[in-house]
Tab-separated table of C-alpha atoms and ligand atoms in Angstrom:
chain	number	residue	atom	x	y	z
A	668	MET	CA	13.318	-10.946	5.369
A	669	ASN	CA	14.356	-13.769	7.668
A	670	VAL	CA	12.553	-16.841	8.927
A	671	SER	CA	11.400	-15.180	12.142
A	672	ASP	CA	9.778	-12.359	10.085
A	673	LEU	CA	7.876	-14.983	8.137
A	674	ARG	CA	6.787	-16.690	11.342
A	675	GLY	CA	5.687	-13.315	12.681
A	676	ILE	CA	3.536	-12.757	9.596
A	677	LEU	CA	2.042	-16.247	9.734
A	678	ALA	CA	0.847	-15.623	13.304
A	679	TYR	CA	-1.475	-12.878	12.008
A	680	ILE	CA	-2.990	-14.864	9.181
A	681	PRO	CA	-6.011	-16.382	10.965
A	682	GLN	CA	-6.953	-12.896	12.185
A	683	PHE	CA	-6.696	-11.221	8.782
A	684	ARG	CA	-7.668	-13.956	6.319
A	685	GLU	CA	-10.415	-12.770	3.915
A	686	LYS	CA	-10.582	-9.386	5.673
A	687	VAL	CA	-10.688	-6.183	3.633
A	688	PHE	CA	-7.842	-3.675	3.931
A	689	VAL	CA	-8.342	-0.337	2.205
A	690	ILE	CA	-4.940	1.096	1.362
A	691	ALA	CA	-4.775	4.760	0.424
A	692	ILE	CA	-1.653	5.833	-1.432
A	693	ASP	CA	-0.817	9.526	-1.710
A	694	GLY	CA	0.183	10.580	-5.225
A	695	ALA	CA	3.681	11.392	-3.897
A	696	ILE	CA	4.053	7.792	-2.692
A	697	ALA	CA	3.022	6.388	-6.077
A	698	ALA	CA	5.829	8.570	-7.516
A	699	SER	CA	8.391	7.600	-4.855
A	700	GLU	CA	11.333	5.235	-5.245
A	701	ASN	CA	9.798	2.899	-2.697
A	702	PHE	CA	6.652	2.314	-4.726
A	703	PRO	CA	7.825	-0.956	-6.362
A	704	ASN	CA	8.629	-2.309	-2.869
A	705	LEU	CA	5.181	-1.321	-1.691
A	706	VAL	CA	3.631	-3.301	-4.489
A	707	LEU	CA	5.657	-6.333	-3.431
A	708	ASP	CA	4.224	-5.846	0.061
A	709	LEU	CA	0.748	-5.795	-1.452
A	710	ALA	CA	1.569	-9.118	-3.102
A	711	VAL	CA	2.421	-10.486	0.365
A	712	LEU	CA	-0.939	-9.291	1.683
A	713	ARG	CA	-2.746	-10.950	-1.204
A	714	SER	CA	-0.805	-14.172	-0.723
A	715	VAL	CA	-2.150	-14.459	2.836
A	716	ALA	CA	-5.728	-13.977	1.587
A	717	ILE	CA	-6.143	-10.346	2.670
A	718	LYS	CA	-8.526	-8.551	0.307
A	719	VAL	CA	-6.853	-5.344	-0.822
A	720	VAL	CA	-8.626	-2.253	-2.158
A	721	LEU	CA	-6.333	0.509	-3.429
A	722	VAL	CA	-7.289	4.164	-3.368
A	723	HIS	CA	-4.862	6.757	-4.679
A	724	GLY	CA	-4.363	10.493	-4.575
A	725	ILE	CA	-3.049	12.804	-7.293
A	726	ALA	CA	-1.946	16.069	-5.631
A	727	HIS	CA	1.738	15.461	-6.406
A	728	GLN	CA	1.085	14.669	-10.085
A	729	LEU	CA	-1.276	17.644	-10.424
A	730	LYS	CA	1.373	20.005	-9.129
A	731	GLN	CA	3.917	18.521	-11.545
A	732	LEU	CA	1.521	18.956	-14.464
A	733	SER	CA	0.846	22.551	-13.530
A	734	LEU	CA	4.596	23.284	-13.462
A	735	LEU	CA	5.136	21.519	-16.750
A	736	LEU	CA	2.283	23.299	-18.488
A	737	HIS	CA	2.785	26.641	-16.679
A	738	THR	CA	-0.848	26.513	-15.626
A	739	ASP	CA	-2.356	27.677	-12.365
A	740	LEU	CA	-4.577	25.246	-10.496
A	741	SER	CA	-7.719	26.270	-8.621
A	742	ASP	CA	-7.043	23.492	-6.057
A	743	THR	CA	-4.872	20.394	-5.666
A	744	THR	CA	-6.681	18.532	-2.864
A	745	GLY	CA	-10.228	17.906	-4.044
A	746	ILE	CA	-11.521	20.029	-1.192
A	747	GLY	CA	-11.406	23.514	-2.723
A	748	ILE	CA	-12.862	24.773	-5.994
A	749	THR	CA	-12.150	22.633	-9.045
A	750	ASP	CA	-12.461	24.683	-12.205
A	751	GLN	CA	-12.728	23.124	-15.673
A	752	LYS	CA	-9.006	23.348	-16.408
A	753	THR	CA	-8.006	21.876	-13.043
A	754	HIS	CA	-10.526	19.083	-13.523
A	755	GLU	CA	-9.094	18.185	-16.918
A	756	LEU	CA	-5.618	18.010	-15.392
A	757	SER	CA	-7.030	15.954	-12.508
A	758	LEU	CA	-8.343	13.393	-14.991
A	759	ILE	CA	-4.919	13.199	-16.654
A	760	ALA	CA	-3.146	12.925	-13.287
A	761	SER	CA	-5.585	10.278	-12.063
A	762	SER	CA	-5.194	8.163	-15.224
A	763	LYS	CA	-1.423	8.454	-14.904
A	764	VAL	CA	-1.368	7.214	-11.303
A	765	THR	CA	-3.960	4.501	-11.953
A	766	PHE	CA	-1.937	3.128	-14.876
A	767	GLN	CA	1.286	3.353	-12.931
A	768	ILE	CA	-0.355	1.233	-10.210
A	769	LEU	CA	-1.809	-1.212	-12.757
A	770	GLU	CA	1.617	-1.597	-14.378
A	771	ALA	CA	3.323	-2.227	-11.042
A	772	LEU	CA	0.661	-4.749	-9.994
A	773	SER	CA	1.025	-6.544	-13.344
A	774	ALA	CA	4.748	-6.842	-12.703
A	775	SER	CA	3.875	-8.724	-9.495
A	776	ASP	CA	1.328	-10.944	-11.254
A	777	LEU	CA	-1.566	-9.299	-9.429
A	778	ARG	CA	-4.843	-8.796	-11.252
A	779	ALA	CA	-6.350	-5.343	-10.829
A	780	CYS	CA	-9.021	-3.145	-12.299
A	781	ALA	CA	-9.651	0.623	-12.542
A	782	THR	CA	-13.213	1.361	-11.459
A	783	ASN	CA	-16.021	3.899	-11.537
A	784	ALA	CA	-17.342	2.769	-8.146
A	785	ILE	CA	-17.627	6.216	-6.540
A	786	ILE	CA	-21.011	7.759	-7.160
A	787	ALA	CA	-20.763	11.510	-6.674
A	788	HIS	CA	-22.714	14.721	-6.986
A	789	PRO	CA	-21.430	18.295	-7.238
A	790	PHE	CA	-20.298	19.739	-3.922
A	791	GLY	CA	-22.490	22.677	-4.968
A	792	ILE	CA	-22.605	26.279	-3.828
A	793	VAL	CA	-21.675	26.759	-0.183
A	794	SER	CA	-21.845	30.188	1.479
A	795	GLY	CA	-22.132	31.726	-1.973
A	796	VAL	CA	-19.038	29.916	-3.318
A	797	ASP	CA	-19.544	27.613	-6.307
A	798	TYR	CA	-17.208	24.631	-5.995
A	799	GLN	CA	-17.792	23.855	-9.705
A	800	LEU	CA	-16.367	20.395	-10.489
A	801	THR	CA	-15.507	19.415	-6.926
A	802	GLY	CA	-17.761	16.539	-5.946
A	803	ARG	CA	-19.082	14.949	-2.793
A	804	ILE	CA	-19.465	11.236	-2.420
A	805	ASN	CA	-23.038	10.075	-2.651
A	806	LYS	CA	-22.364	6.362	-2.274
A	807	ILE	CA	-19.965	3.559	-3.056
A	808	ASP	CA	-20.956	0.836	-5.491
A	809	VAL	CA	-20.301	-1.888	-2.917
A	810	PRO	CA	-21.602	-4.885	-4.961
A	811	PHE	CA	-19.196	-3.926	-7.759
A	812	ILE	CA	-16.168	-3.754	-5.434
A	813	GLU	CA	-17.203	-6.941	-3.635
A	814	TYR	CA	-17.561	-8.723	-6.961
A	815	LEU	CA	-13.987	-7.781	-7.897
A	816	LEU	CA	-12.668	-8.858	-4.492
A	817	GLN	CA	-14.483	-12.165	-4.801
A	818	LYS	CA	-12.693	-12.752	-8.104
A	819	ASN	CA	-9.307	-11.922	-6.546
A	820	ILE	CA	-9.080	-8.659	-8.486
A	821	ILE	CA	-7.673	-5.594	-6.713
A	822	PRO	CA	-9.952	-2.598	-7.277
A	823	VAL	CA	-7.954	0.576	-8.013
A	824	ILE	CA	-9.844	3.743	-7.211
A	825	GLY	CA	-8.772	7.268	-8.097
A	826	PRO	CA	-10.101	10.490	-6.544
A	827	ILE	CA	-12.741	10.945	-9.204
A	828	GLY	CA	-16.471	10.346	-8.725
A	829	PHE	CA	-19.103	9.749	-11.368
A	830	ASP	CA	-22.770	10.674	-11.567
A	831	GLY	CA	-25.567	9.006	-13.485
A	832	GLU	CA	-25.393	11.570	-16.271
A	833	GLY	CA	-21.898	10.777	-17.439
A	834	LYS	CA	-20.166	13.572	-15.574
A	835	SER	CA	-17.139	13.221	-13.354
A	836	TYR	CA	-16.078	15.189	-10.281
A	837	ARG	CA	-12.852	15.654	-8.370
A	838	ILE	CA	-12.969	14.239	-4.840
A	839	ASN	CA	-10.474	14.220	-2.023
A	840	SER	CA	-8.724	10.828	-1.907
A	841	ASP	CA	-8.621	10.673	1.914
A	842	ALA	CA	-12.418	10.958	1.879
A	843	VAL	CA	-12.691	8.293	-0.832
A	844	ALA	CA	-10.612	5.888	1.246
A	845	GLN	CA	-12.629	6.594	4.392
A	846	CYS	CA	-16.000	6.052	2.669
A	847	MET	CA	-14.686	2.924	0.958
A	848	ALA	CA	-13.448	1.461	4.266
A	849	GLU	CA	-16.761	2.199	5.962
A	850	ALA	CA	-18.875	0.837	3.113
A	851	LEU	CA	-16.866	-2.396	2.908
A	852	HIS	CA	-16.666	-2.789	6.725
A	853	ALA	CA	-12.910	-2.921	6.253
A	854	GLU	CA	-10.731	-4.390	8.965
A	855	LYS	CA	-8.165	-1.674	8.376
A	856	LEU	CA	-7.759	1.599	6.570
A	857	ILE	CA	-4.128	2.440	5.892
A	858	TYR	CA	-2.972	5.852	4.707
A	859	LEU	CA	0.463	5.793	3.056
A	860	THR	CA	1.816	9.289	3.096
A	861	THR	CA	5.094	11.220	3.148
A	862	TYR	CA	5.094	11.721	6.934
A	863	PRO	CA	6.107	9.200	9.595
A	864	GLY	CA	2.664	9.504	11.206
A	865	ILE	CA	1.031	12.008	13.537
A	866	LEU	CA	3.575	13.999	15.514
A	867	ASP	CA	2.987	15.700	18.866
A	868	ASN	CA	3.910	19.347	19.419
A	869	GLU	CA	7.495	18.378	20.267
A	870	GLY	CA	7.768	16.526	16.977
A	871	ASN	CA	7.624	13.021	18.512
A	872	LEU	CA	5.732	10.308	16.699
A	873	ILE	CA	2.458	9.346	18.369
A	874	ARG	CA	2.167	5.578	18.103
A	875	GLU	CA	-1.471	5.089	19.104
A	876	LEU	CA	-4.532	7.194	19.749
A	877	ASP	CA	-7.985	5.939	20.614
A	878	VAL	CA	-10.696	7.755	18.749
A	879	GLN	CA	-11.548	10.057	21.675
A	880	ALA	CA	-7.907	11.034	22.200
A	881	ALA	CA	-7.587	11.528	18.426
A	882	GLN	CA	-10.574	13.882	18.500
A	883	GLU	CA	-9.082	15.858	21.365
A	884	PHE	CA	-5.736	16.001	19.563
A	885	HIS	CA	-7.417	17.094	16.335
A	886	LYS	CA	-9.166	19.946	18.165
A	887	ASN	CA	-5.807	21.276	19.331
A	888	PHE	CA	-3.960	20.333	16.164
A	889	SER	CA	-1.234	22.924	15.809
A	890	LYS	CA	-1.467	25.168	12.768
A	891	SER	CA	2.165	24.296	12.072
A	892	GLN	CA	1.225	20.665	11.356
A	893	PRO	CA	0.901	19.752	7.681
A	894	GLU	CA	-2.547	19.905	6.123
A	895	GLN	CA	-2.199	16.366	4.730
A	896	LEU	CA	-1.922	14.985	8.266
A	897	ARG	CA	-4.821	17.059	9.523
A	898	SER	CA	-6.959	15.646	6.721
A	899	LYS	CA	-5.883	12.060	7.408
A	900	LEU	CA	-6.515	12.393	11.125
A	901	GLU	CA	-9.961	13.834	10.452
A	902	HIS	CA	-10.902	11.005	8.119
A	903	ALA	CA	-9.399	8.416	10.449
A	904	ILE	CA	-11.646	9.688	13.260
A	905	HIS	CA	-14.720	9.488	11.013
A	906	ALA	CA	-13.833	5.974	9.901
A	907	CYS	CA	-13.325	4.758	13.496
A	908	LYS	CA	-16.628	6.274	14.547
A	909	ASN	CA	-18.348	4.522	11.683
A	910	GLY	CA	-17.209	0.976	12.288
A	911	VAL	CA	-13.610	0.728	11.033
A	912	ASN	CA	-11.617	-0.635	13.971
A	913	ARG	CA	-8.166	0.545	13.025
A	914	VAL	CA	-6.742	3.275	10.839
A	915	HIS	CA	-2.984	3.551	10.274
A	916	ILE	CA	-1.064	6.567	9.021
A	917	ILE	CA	2.410	5.558	7.902
A	918	ASP	CA	5.348	6.731	5.841
A	919	GLY	CA	4.998	5.019	2.477
A	920	ARG	CA	8.561	5.965	1.492
A	921	MET	CA	10.029	3.532	4.017
A	922	ASP	CA	10.969	0.075	2.848
A	923	GLU	CA	8.673	-2.591	4.384
A	924	ALA	CA	6.578	0.131	6.055
A	925	LEU	CA	3.332	-1.612	5.207
A	926	LEU	CA	4.388	-5.038	6.451
A	927	SER	CA	5.996	-3.649	9.603
A	928	GLU	CA	2.830	-1.754	10.476
A	929	ILE	CA	0.454	-4.634	9.849
A	930	PHE	CA	2.444	-7.584	11.124
A	931	SER	CA	3.941	-6.278	14.340
A	932	ASN	CA	2.609	-5.231	17.719
A	933	THR	CA	4.373	-1.907	17.763
A	934	GLY	CA	4.009	-0.757	14.149
A	935	ILE	CA	6.003	2.109	12.663
A	936	GLY	CA	3.457	4.893	12.210
A	937	THR	CA	0.363	6.108	14.050
A	938	MET	CA	-2.626	3.868	14.681
A	939	ILE	CA	-6.001	5.380	15.484
A	940	TYR	CA	-8.405	2.830	16.886
A	941	ALA	CA	-12.094	2.706	17.629
A	942	ASN	CA	-13.183	2.546	21.228
A	943	GLN	CA	-14.519	-0.990	21.364
A	944	TYR	CA	-16.479	-0.223	24.521
A	945	GLU	CA	-18.293	2.731	22.992
A	946	SER	CA	-21.427	0.653	22.430
A	947	ILE	CA	-21.651	-0.394	26.096
A	948	ARG	CA	-23.470	1.883	28.512
A	949	PRO	CA	-25.255	1.635	31.869
A	950	ALA	CA	-28.847	0.437	31.481
A	951	ARG	CA	-31.702	2.911	31.848
A	952	LYS	CA	-35.259	2.319	33.019
A	953	LYS	CA	-36.531	2.303	29.444
A	954	ASP	CA	-34.153	-0.587	28.602
A	955	ILE	CA	-35.824	-3.018	31.013
A	956	GLY	CA	-38.230	-4.326	28.352
A	957	ALA	CA	-35.356	-4.974	25.931
A	958	ILE	CA	-33.308	-6.710	28.648
A	959	LEU	CA	-36.253	-8.980	29.528
A	960	LYS	CA	-36.613	-9.882	25.871
A	961	LEU	CA	-32.911	-10.685	25.607
A	962	ILE	CA	-32.900	-13.007	28.616
A	963	GLN	CA	-36.252	-14.712	28.055
A	964	GLU	CA	-34.889	-17.600	25.976
A	965	PRO	CA	-31.746	-18.176	28.101
A	966	ILE	CA	-34.010	-18.246	31.184
A	967	GLU	CA	-36.262	-20.830	29.537
A	968	SER	CA	-33.249	-22.988	28.693
A	969	ASP	CA	-31.846	-22.597	32.227
A	970	GLU	CA	-28.815	-20.626	31.065
A	971	ILE	CA	-29.712	-17.555	33.101
A	972	LEU	CA	-31.311	-17.309	36.535
A	973	PRO	CA	-34.947	-16.152	36.230
A	974	ARG	CA	-35.567	-12.480	36.970
A	975	LYS	CA	-38.509	-10.174	36.497
A	976	ALA	CA	-38.862	-6.508	35.572
A	977	VAL	CA	-39.012	-5.538	39.263
A	978	ASP	CA	-35.757	-7.390	39.978
A	979	ILE	CA	-33.996	-5.589	37.134
A	980	ALA	CA	-35.481	-2.229	38.155
A	981	ARG	CA	-34.259	-2.757	41.736
A	982	ASP	CA	-30.674	-3.514	40.624
A	983	LEU	CA	-30.682	-1.267	37.566
A	984	GLN	CA	-27.428	0.457	38.530
A	985	SER	CA	-25.658	-2.913	38.078
A	986	TYR	CA	-26.962	-3.519	34.544
A	987	TYR	CA	-25.220	-2.622	31.281
A	988	VAL	CA	-26.418	-2.879	27.712
A	989	PHE	CA	-24.711	-3.173	24.363
A	990	GLU	CA	-26.392	-0.868	21.887
A	991	LEU	CA	-25.990	-0.987	18.116
A	992	ASP	CA	-27.919	1.303	15.771
A	993	LYS	CA	-30.213	2.227	18.680
A	994	GLN	CA	-31.029	-1.422	19.255
A	995	ILE	CA	-30.136	-3.266	22.479
A	996	VAL	CA	-28.325	-6.435	21.373
A	997	GLY	CA	-26.602	-7.465	24.595
A	998	CYS	CA	-26.921	-7.091	28.347
A	999	MET	CA	-25.144	-8.049	31.546
A	1000	ALA	CA	-25.052	-7.198	35.227
A	1001	VAL	CA	-21.987	-6.591	37.383
A	1002	TYR	CA	-22.854	-6.982	41.069
A	1003	PRO	CA	-20.482	-5.654	43.713
A	1004	TYR	CA	-19.455	-7.565	46.859
A	1005	PRO	CA	-17.297	-4.932	48.551
A	1006	LYS	CA	-16.727	-6.907	51.762
A	1007	THR	CA	-14.716	-9.545	49.921
A	1008	SER	CA	-13.453	-7.277	47.085
A	1009	GLN	CA	-15.288	-9.448	44.583
A	1010	ALA	CA	-17.665	-8.614	41.748
A	1011	GLU	CA	-20.047	-10.966	39.975
A	1012	LEU	CA	-20.671	-11.005	36.242
A	1013	ALA	CA	-24.236	-12.167	35.656
A	1014	CYS	CA	-27.091	-12.124	33.186
A	1015	LEU	CA	-24.813	-11.911	30.140
A	1016	SER	CA	-26.891	-12.405	27.038
A	1017	VAL	CA	-26.370	-11.545	23.386
A	1018	ALA	CA	-29.226	-11.431	20.852
A	1019	LYS	CA	-29.286	-14.476	18.567
A	1020	SER	CA	-29.101	-12.126	15.565
A	1021	HIS	CA	-25.802	-10.734	16.863
A	1022	GLU	CA	-24.052	-13.830	18.202
A	1023	ASN	CA	-20.481	-14.698	17.218
A	1024	GLN	CA	-19.479	-11.102	16.546
A	1025	GLY	CA	-17.362	-10.718	19.660
A	1026	ILE	CA	-20.050	-8.828	21.604
A	1027	GLY	CA	-20.016	-11.311	24.508
A	1028	ARG	CA	-16.223	-11.012	24.783
A	1029	LYS	CA	-16.365	-7.220	24.685
A	1030	MET	CA	-18.888	-7.239	27.509
A	1031	ILE	CA	-16.741	-9.606	29.575
A	1032	HIS	CA	-13.695	-7.335	29.060
A	1033	TYR	CA	-15.783	-4.331	29.974
A	1034	ALA	CA	-16.986	-6.027	33.164
A	1035	GLU	CA	-13.363	-6.804	34.071
A	1036	LYS	CA	-12.269	-3.238	33.411
A	1037	LEU	CA	-15.169	-1.817	35.363
A	1038	ALA	CA	-14.705	-4.108	38.374
A	1039	SER	CA	-10.966	-3.507	38.387
A	1040	GLN	CA	-11.440	0.292	38.236
A	1041	GLN	CA	-13.801	0.017	41.199
A	1042	GLY	CA	-11.048	-1.692	43.176
A	1043	PHE	CA	-12.352	-5.272	43.097
A	1044	LYS	CA	-9.739	-7.996	43.094
A	1045	GLN	CA	-11.739	-10.828	41.564
A	1046	LEU	CA	-14.560	-11.301	39.073
A	1047	PHE	CA	-16.619	-14.459	39.448
A	1048	LEU	CA	-19.644	-15.882	37.701
A	1049	LEU	CA	-21.977	-18.866	37.857
A	1050	SER	CA	-22.778	-20.741	34.707
A	1051	THR	CA	-24.784	-23.842	33.893
A	1052	ARG	CA	-24.332	-24.191	30.142
A	1053	ALA	CA	-21.945	-21.551	28.831
A	1054	TYR	CA	-19.040	-22.300	31.196
A	1055	VAL	CA	-16.859	-23.577	28.347
A	1056	TYR	CA	-17.378	-20.228	26.629
A	1057	PHE	CA	-16.223	-18.297	29.684
A	1058	MET	CA	-13.207	-20.540	30.124
A	1059	GLN	CA	-12.143	-20.708	26.482
A	1060	LYS	CA	-13.045	-17.212	25.316
A	1061	GLY	CA	-12.952	-15.265	28.576
A	1062	GLY	CA	-10.003	-16.883	30.355
A	1063	PHE	CA	-12.009	-17.813	33.484
A	1064	LYS	CA	-11.009	-20.757	35.674
A	1065	GLU	CA	-13.192	-23.174	37.566
A	1066	ALA	CA	-13.300	-22.784	41.349
A	1067	ASP	CA	-14.914	-24.333	44.381
A	1068	PRO	CA	-18.197	-22.680	45.506
A	1069	SER	CA	-16.413	-21.855	48.752
A	1070	ILE	CA	-14.827	-18.831	46.994
A	1071	LEU	CA	-18.272	-17.168	46.782
A	1072	PRO	CA	-19.130	-14.324	49.155
A	1073	LEU	CA	-21.287	-15.716	51.966
A	1074	GLU	CA	-24.599	-14.140	50.884
A	1075	ARG	CA	-24.033	-15.380	47.318
A	1076	LYS	CA	-23.114	-18.858	48.528
A	1077	ILE	CA	-26.367	-19.114	50.470
A	1078	LYS	CA	-28.344	-18.108	47.371
A	1079	TYR	CA	-26.306	-20.527	45.240
A	1080	GLU	CA	-27.134	-23.446	47.522
A	1081	LYS	CA	-30.785	-22.426	47.702
A	1082	THR	CA	-31.334	-22.420	43.903
A	1083	GLY	CA	-30.041	-25.979	43.544
A	1084	ARG	CA	-28.960	-25.199	39.956
A	1085	ASN	CA	-25.560	-26.688	40.644
A	1086	SER	CA	-23.892	-24.095	38.385
A	1087	LYS	CA	-20.176	-24.142	37.846
A	1088	VAL	CA	-18.347	-21.409	39.707
A	1089	LEU	CA	-15.759	-19.592	37.594
A	1090	TYR	CA	-13.402	-16.807	38.569
A	1091	LYS	CA	-10.769	-14.494	37.201
A	1092	PRO	CA	-8.302	-12.439	39.231
A	1093	LEU	CA	-8.305	-8.729	38.362
A	1094	GLN	CA	-5.250	-6.521	38.102
B	683	COA	C1	-22.719	-17.177	25.523
B	683	COA	C2	-22.969	-15.882	24.787
B	683	COA	C3	-23.025	-14.743	25.792
B	683	COA	C4	-21.843	-15.641	23.779
B	683	COA	O1	-21.959	-14.375	23.184
B	683	COA	P1	-21.352	-14.035	21.720
B	683	COA	O2	-21.365	-12.566	21.571
B	683	COA	O3	-22.051	-14.816	20.675
B	683	COA	O4	-19.878	-14.594	21.882
B	683	COA	P2	-18.531	-14.106	21.169
B	683	COA	O5	-18.853	-13.527	19.849
B	683	COA	O6	-17.768	-13.296	22.147
B	683	COA	O7	-17.758	-15.497	21.007
B	683	COA	C5	-18.156	-16.424	20.055
B	683	COA	C6	-17.317	-17.674	20.218
B	683	COA	O8	-17.716	-18.372	21.431
B	683	COA	C7	-18.192	-19.669	21.107
B	683	COA	N1	-19.345	-19.944	21.990
B	683	COA	C8	-20.534	-19.293	22.055
B	683	COA	N2	-21.312	-19.864	22.978
B	683	COA	C9	-20.610	-20.889	23.520
B	683	COA	C10	-20.886	-21.862	24.531
B	683	COA	N3	-22.057	-21.907	25.166
B	683	COA	N4	-19.902	-22.734	24.827
B	683	COA	C11	-18.706	-22.712	24.195
B	683	COA	N5	-18.395	-21.825	23.218
B	683	COA	C12	-19.347	-20.920	22.891
B	683	COA	C13	-18.636	-19.542	19.641
B	683	COA	O9	-18.631	-20.808	19.014
B	683	COA	C14	-17.563	-18.633	19.067
B	683	COA	O10	-16.373	-19.379	18.877
B	683	COA	P3	-15.245	-18.929	17.756
B	683	COA	O11	-14.803	-17.531	18.103
B	683	COA	O12	-14.157	-19.935	17.974
B	683	COA	O13	-15.932	-19.002	16.446
B	683	COA	C15	-24.280	-15.923	23.955
B	683	COA	O14	-24.252	-17.044	23.119
B	683	COA	C16	-25.544	-15.965	24.791
B	683	COA	O15	-26.135	-14.932	25.022
B	683	COA	N6	-25.964	-17.173	25.204
B	683	COA	C17	-27.165	-17.330	25.974
B	683	COA	C18	-27.065	-16.768	27.366
B	683	COA	C19	-25.957	-17.384	28.198
B	683	COA	O16	-25.717	-18.563	28.170
B	683	COA	N7	-25.302	-16.517	28.984
B	683	COA	C20	-24.334	-16.914	29.946
B	683	COA	C21	-25.005	-16.777	31.274
B	683	COA	S1	-23.926	-17.134	32.558
């Protein structure tokens, strides 16, 4: 590594400090020559205050055990039927990989701990087939994992779940990693596997897919593609839909794969990312009450121009809301001025309970995207008290009121609010 690499890494630190990364290591990667290098990379992540949770698979070790013992396995993935014999071998394989990871982490002076944080129940009988000792995840013991992270201990989690009666079940490790990332609101979920990433039908590496494109791709996923990748893509889509912003699928056999993927713009594998605008939608009539509630306080403190239900109903097609868990937590209006190719961003408000989570910025970006797609050349807004926010966080610049479309300028002068006029050119 040279100095510029180090500088590159340092640039990401404010963004990632104290964030949780769930790293899922296929059994074959834990057995690969590159594994010691990977552990050094984990040490780098820890040294820049990234909280690491390790999940591992065991398929490779299970297959080796079955060859060694001349025993047939009922399943190697944790998805099919796990009979008693296969389960016993799974426990041996899981202990082996866990200890291998603990040993390697010890060699890098990293404290770690094997856990029983996956609470599971039997997968049960489906369509008449008894899955025996295959389990399904009931929940993750989040306080336990968070406690370990708080104490700078890396939790190491194998593909085995536990119930309250002292029984254990075999679970698919991709699913464990996905549930863990969702439960911990992880910044990233990273699958380290023996493939370079997701390949298109011509065998070219796909660098990025947003969650919708990933879903489309998964639907048409060619039968010739390896099952491991299909599984990872499926779990990546679930994770992105359930709050994990980014999931990476990378080749864990490559030296510095982990660092290159995390600390560079281009990465080396495939990144699947959540659609950050998914929560924004056009307002409907039934949202008017929620919008009024959101803007009541800013109106009282002169941050937003007063408007009533009838005003909102009249301009409803210009309003957008940010919805989380069926609750409206943000709103804005984007008014068109076609004659001058300008659009106005107005009435932006975020619920107090949801401030400082980037919702305001997402709505600003959405307004820009929307106005630009509709062919407008400039987005402007008027602000009395939040103008610093729009300038610092939204990249707006102050302008003279003369830039306003005529009808807006007349209204501006009439209100006497003396708002600052801000604008942003659109591409
Ligand atoms: C202004 C507002 C939309 C910001 O929404 P938000 O979702 O909390 O903002 P984000 O999460 O995108 O950004 C938060 C950042 O902006 C900063 N910020 C928030 N309000 C600010 C303001 N009025 N002036 C300067 N900075 C501000 C926060 O300190 C935080 O900074 P950090 O990232 O450095 O920690 C929200 O506070 C709000 O609804 N205010 C009342 C209504 C209003 O004034 N609307 C503007 C009408 S024109």
